[in-house]
CSV table of C-alpha atoms in Angstrom, one decimal:
chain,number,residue,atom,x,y,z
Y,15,UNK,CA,9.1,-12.5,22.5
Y,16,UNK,CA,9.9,-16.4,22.9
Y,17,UNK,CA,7.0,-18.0,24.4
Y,18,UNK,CA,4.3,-15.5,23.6
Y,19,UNK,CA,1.5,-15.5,21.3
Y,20,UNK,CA,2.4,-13.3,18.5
Y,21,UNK,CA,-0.4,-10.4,17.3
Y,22,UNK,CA,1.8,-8.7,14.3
Y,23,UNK,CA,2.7,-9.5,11.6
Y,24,UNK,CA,4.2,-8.2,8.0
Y,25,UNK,CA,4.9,-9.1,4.3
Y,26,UNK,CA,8.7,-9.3,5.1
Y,27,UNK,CA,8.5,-13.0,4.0
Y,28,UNK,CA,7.2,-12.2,0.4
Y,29,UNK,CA,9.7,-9.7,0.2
Y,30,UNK,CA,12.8,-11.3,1.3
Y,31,UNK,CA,12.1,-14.0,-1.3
Y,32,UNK,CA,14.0,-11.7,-3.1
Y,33,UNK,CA,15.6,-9.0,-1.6
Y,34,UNK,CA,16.0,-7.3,2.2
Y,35,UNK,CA,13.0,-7.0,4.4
Y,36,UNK,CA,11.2,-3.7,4.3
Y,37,UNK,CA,9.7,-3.6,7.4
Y,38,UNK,CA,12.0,-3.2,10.0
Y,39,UNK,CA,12.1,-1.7,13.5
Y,40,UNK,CA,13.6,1.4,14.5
Y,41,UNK,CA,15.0,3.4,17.2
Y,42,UNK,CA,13.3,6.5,15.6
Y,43,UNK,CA,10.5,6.5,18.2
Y,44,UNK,CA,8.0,9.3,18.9
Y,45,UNK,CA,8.4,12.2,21.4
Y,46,UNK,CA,5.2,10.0,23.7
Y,47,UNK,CA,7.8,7.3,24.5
Y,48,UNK,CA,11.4,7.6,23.2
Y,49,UNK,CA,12.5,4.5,24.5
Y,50,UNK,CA,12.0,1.3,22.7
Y,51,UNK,CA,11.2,0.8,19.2
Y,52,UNK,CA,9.2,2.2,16.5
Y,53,UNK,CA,8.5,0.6,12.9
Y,54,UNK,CA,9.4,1.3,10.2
Y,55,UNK,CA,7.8,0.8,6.2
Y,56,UNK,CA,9.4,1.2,3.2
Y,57,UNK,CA,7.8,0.7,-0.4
Y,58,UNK,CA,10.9,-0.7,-2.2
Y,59,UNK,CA,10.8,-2.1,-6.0
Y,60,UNK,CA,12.7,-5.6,-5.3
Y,61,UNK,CA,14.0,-7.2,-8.4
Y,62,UNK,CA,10.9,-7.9,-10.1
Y,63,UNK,CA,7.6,-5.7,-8.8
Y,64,UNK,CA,7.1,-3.4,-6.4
Y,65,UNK,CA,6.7,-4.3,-2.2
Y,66,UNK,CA,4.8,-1.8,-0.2
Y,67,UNK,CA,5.7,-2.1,3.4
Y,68,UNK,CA,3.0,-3.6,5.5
Y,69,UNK,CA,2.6,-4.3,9.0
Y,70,UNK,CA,-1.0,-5.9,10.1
Y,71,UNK,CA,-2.5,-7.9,12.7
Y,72,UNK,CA,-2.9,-11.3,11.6
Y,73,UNK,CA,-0.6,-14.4,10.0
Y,74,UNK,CA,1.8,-14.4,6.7
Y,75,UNK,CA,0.4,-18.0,5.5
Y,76,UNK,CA,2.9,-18.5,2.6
Y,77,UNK,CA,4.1,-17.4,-0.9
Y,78,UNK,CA,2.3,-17.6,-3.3
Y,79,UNK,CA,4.7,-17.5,-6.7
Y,80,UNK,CA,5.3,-13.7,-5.4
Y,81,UNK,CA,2.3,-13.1,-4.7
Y,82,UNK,CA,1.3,-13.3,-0.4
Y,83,UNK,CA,-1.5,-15.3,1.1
Y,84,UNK,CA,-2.2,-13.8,4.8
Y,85,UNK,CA,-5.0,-14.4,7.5
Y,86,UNK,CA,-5.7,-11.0,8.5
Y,87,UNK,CA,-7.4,-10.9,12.2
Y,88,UNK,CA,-6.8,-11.3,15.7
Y,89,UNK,CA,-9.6,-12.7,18.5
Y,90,UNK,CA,-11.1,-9.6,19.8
Y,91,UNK,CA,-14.3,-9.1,21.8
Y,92,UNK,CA,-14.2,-5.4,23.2
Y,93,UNK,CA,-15.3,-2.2,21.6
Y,94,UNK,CA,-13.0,0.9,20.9
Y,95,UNK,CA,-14.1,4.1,20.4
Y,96,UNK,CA,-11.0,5.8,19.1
Y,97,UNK,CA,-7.6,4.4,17.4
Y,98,UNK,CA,-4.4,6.9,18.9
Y,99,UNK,CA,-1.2,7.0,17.5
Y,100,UNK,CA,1.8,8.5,16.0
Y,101,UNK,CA,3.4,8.6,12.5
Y,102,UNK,CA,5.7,10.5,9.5
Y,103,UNK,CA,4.9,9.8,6.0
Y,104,UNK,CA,7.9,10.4,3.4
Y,105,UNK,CA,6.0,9.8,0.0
Y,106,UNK,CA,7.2,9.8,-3.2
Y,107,UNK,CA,5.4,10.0,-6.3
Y,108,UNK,CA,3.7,7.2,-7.6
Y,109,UNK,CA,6.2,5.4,-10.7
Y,110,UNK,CA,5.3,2.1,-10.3
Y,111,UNK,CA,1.6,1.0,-11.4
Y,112,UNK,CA,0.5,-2.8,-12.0
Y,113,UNK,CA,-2.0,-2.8,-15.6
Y,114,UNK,CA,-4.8,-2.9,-13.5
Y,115,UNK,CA,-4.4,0.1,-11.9
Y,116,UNK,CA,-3.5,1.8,-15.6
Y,117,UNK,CA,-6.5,3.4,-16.3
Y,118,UNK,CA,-6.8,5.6,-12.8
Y,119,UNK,CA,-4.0,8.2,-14.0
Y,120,UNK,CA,-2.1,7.5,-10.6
Y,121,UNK,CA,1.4,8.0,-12.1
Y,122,UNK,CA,3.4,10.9,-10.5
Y,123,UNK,CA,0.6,11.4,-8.3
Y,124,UNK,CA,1.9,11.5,-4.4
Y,125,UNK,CA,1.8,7.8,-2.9
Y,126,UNK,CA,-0.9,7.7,0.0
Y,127,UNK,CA,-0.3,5.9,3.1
Y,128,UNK,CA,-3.0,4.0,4.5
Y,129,UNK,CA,-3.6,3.0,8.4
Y,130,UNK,CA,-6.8,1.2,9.0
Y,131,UNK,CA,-8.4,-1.0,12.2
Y,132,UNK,CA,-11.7,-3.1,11.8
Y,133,UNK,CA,-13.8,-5.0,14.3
Y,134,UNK,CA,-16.2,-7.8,12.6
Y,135,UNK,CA,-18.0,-10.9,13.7
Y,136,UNK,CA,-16.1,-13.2,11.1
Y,137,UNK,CA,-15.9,-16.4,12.5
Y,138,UNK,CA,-12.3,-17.0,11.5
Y,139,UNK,CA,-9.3,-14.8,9.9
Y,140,UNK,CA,-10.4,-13.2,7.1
Y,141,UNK,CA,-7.7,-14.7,4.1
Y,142,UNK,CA,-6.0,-12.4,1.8
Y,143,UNK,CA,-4.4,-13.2,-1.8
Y,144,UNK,CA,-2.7,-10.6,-3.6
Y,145,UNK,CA,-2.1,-13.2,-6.9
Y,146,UNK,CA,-4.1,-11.7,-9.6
Y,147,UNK,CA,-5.5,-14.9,-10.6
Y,148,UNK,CA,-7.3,-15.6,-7.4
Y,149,UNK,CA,-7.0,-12.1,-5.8
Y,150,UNK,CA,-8.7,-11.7,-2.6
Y,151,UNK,CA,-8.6,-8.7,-0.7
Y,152,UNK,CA,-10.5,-6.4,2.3
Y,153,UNK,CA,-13.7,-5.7,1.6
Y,154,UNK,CA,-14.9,-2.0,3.5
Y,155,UNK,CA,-18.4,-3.3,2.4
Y,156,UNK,CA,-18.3,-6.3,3.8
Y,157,UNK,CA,-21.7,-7.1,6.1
Y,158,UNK,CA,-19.6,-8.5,8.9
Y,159,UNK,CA,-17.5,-5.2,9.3
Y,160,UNK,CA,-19.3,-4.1,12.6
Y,161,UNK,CA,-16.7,-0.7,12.9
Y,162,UNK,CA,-13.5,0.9,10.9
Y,163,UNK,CA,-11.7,3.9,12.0
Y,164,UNK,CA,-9.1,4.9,9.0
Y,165,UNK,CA,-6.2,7.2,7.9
Y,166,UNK,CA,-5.1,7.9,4.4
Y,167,UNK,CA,-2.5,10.3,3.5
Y,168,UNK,CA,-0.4,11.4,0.2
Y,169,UNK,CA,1.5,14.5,2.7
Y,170,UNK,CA,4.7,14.8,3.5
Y,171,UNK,CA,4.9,14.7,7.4
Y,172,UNK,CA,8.7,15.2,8.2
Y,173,UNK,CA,8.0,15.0,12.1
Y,174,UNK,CA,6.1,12.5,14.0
Y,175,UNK,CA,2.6,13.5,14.2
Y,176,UNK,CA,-0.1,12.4,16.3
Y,177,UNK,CA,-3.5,11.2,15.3
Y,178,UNK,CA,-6.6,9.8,16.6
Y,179,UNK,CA,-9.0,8.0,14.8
Y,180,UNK,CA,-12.9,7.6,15.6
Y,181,UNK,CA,-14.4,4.0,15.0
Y,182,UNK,CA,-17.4,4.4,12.8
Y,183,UNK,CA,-19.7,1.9,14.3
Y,184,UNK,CA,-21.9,0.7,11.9
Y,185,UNK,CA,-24.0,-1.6,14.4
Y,186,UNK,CA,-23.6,-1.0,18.7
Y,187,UNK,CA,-25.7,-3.8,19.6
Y,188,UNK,CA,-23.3,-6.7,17.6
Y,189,UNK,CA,-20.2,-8.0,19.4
Y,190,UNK,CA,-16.8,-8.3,17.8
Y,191,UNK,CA,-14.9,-11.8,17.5
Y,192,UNK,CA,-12.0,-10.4,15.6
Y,193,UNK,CA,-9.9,-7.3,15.3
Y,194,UNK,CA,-8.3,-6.5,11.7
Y,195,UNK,CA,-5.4,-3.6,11.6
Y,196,UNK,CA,-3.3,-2.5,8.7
Y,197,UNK,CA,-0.7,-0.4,8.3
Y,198,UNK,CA,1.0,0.6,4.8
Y,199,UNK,CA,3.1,3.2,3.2
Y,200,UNK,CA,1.2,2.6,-0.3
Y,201,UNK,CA,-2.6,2.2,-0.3
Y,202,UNK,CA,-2.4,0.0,-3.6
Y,203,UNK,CA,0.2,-1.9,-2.6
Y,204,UNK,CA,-1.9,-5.1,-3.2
Y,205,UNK,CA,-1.8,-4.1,-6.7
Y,206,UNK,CA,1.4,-3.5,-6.7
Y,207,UNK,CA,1.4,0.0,-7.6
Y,208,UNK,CA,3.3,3.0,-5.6
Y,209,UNK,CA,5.9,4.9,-5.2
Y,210,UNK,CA,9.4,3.5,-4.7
Y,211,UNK,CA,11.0,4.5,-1.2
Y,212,UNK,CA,7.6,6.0,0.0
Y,213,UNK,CA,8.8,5.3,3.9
Y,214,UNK,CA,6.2,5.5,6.9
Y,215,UNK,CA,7.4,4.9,10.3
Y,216,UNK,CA,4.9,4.7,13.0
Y,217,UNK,CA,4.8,4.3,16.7
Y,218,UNK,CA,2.5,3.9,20.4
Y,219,UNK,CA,-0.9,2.4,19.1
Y,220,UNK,CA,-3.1,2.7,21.6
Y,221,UNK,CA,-7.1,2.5,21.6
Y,222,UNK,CA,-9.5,4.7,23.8
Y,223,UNK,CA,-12.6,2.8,25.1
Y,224,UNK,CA,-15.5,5.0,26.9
Y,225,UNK,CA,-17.0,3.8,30.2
């Protein structure tokens, strides 16, 4: 909204370099709330490489030839003990795969949608590059992760779903500073690599703290 800090974000800026976003909202909203908006992600081959639609919490920083550059993170201090939401995956088979990928035998294989949410002690944004010639990208090992709760699917889920997600706390006595969350309809869409129109649409994140 005008005046407010903004917490999402999405590649739309890479991608409409050179075509029509593909991550847009939508009236398709869950049975939980059907008013307002869900969004939806579309993995969409745009003139010259594949897109995966993305939506994460954190900054699109600029474009990098057509390649992204992104600060992933938001300030954060609390602790979560469950990620809830709701979703439908439409995956298509993988057709698209970047030469680094080549040797993993992904072609025709379902495309797999990825939803993840970290807390760390970073002391800033953790920067993302997706350019192959500096590529930097989430580490799941990194020391600073202090939890991750995670989805990946390659199903076909027709109907919005629910889920809920347990944060794997990997240290209860370290505080957070920042919150990473990503959401994509093609787990190697950094490299590149899915399956053309592979569409996720997802809707009323929420997170579960105990007392």
């Amino acid at each position: 909204a005008t005046g407010e800090t903004k917490f999402w974000d999405t590649g739309n800026k890479g991608a409409t370099t050179v075509g029509e976003s593909n991550t847009i909202p939508t009236a398709e909203t869950c049975p939980a709330n059907p008013s307002g908006q869900a969004a939806l992600l579309q993995t969409r081959y745009i003139i010259i490489k594949l897109a995966s639609g993305t939506l994460y919490a954190g900054e699109y920083v600029k474009t990098d030839g057509t390649n992204g550059i992104i600060d992933m993170g938001r300030e954060w201090t609390s602790r979560p003990t469950k990620l809830r939401g709701w979703y439908k995956y439409l995956p298509q088979p993988i057709n698209i795969v970047s030469n680094e990928l080549a040797d993993r035998n992904l072609k025709g294989k379902s495309d797999t949608c990825h939803i993840y949410m970290m807390l760390g002690d970073w002391d800033r944004p953790v920067q993302v590059r997706t350019n192959p010639n500096n590529r930097q990208l989430i580490d799941f090992k990194d020391p600073n992760i202090i939890a991750i709760a995670q989805l990946q699917s390659g199903d076909t889920v027709s109907e919005y779903q629910p889920f809920e997600l347990e944060f794997e706390y990997r240290s209860t006595s370290r505080k957070p500073k920042y919150l990473i969350s990503v959401i994509s309809a093609s787990k190697y869409g950094d490299y590149f690599t899915g399956g053309d129109g592979s569409l996720l649409t997802v809707d009323e994140f929420e997170l579960d703290y105990d007392y």
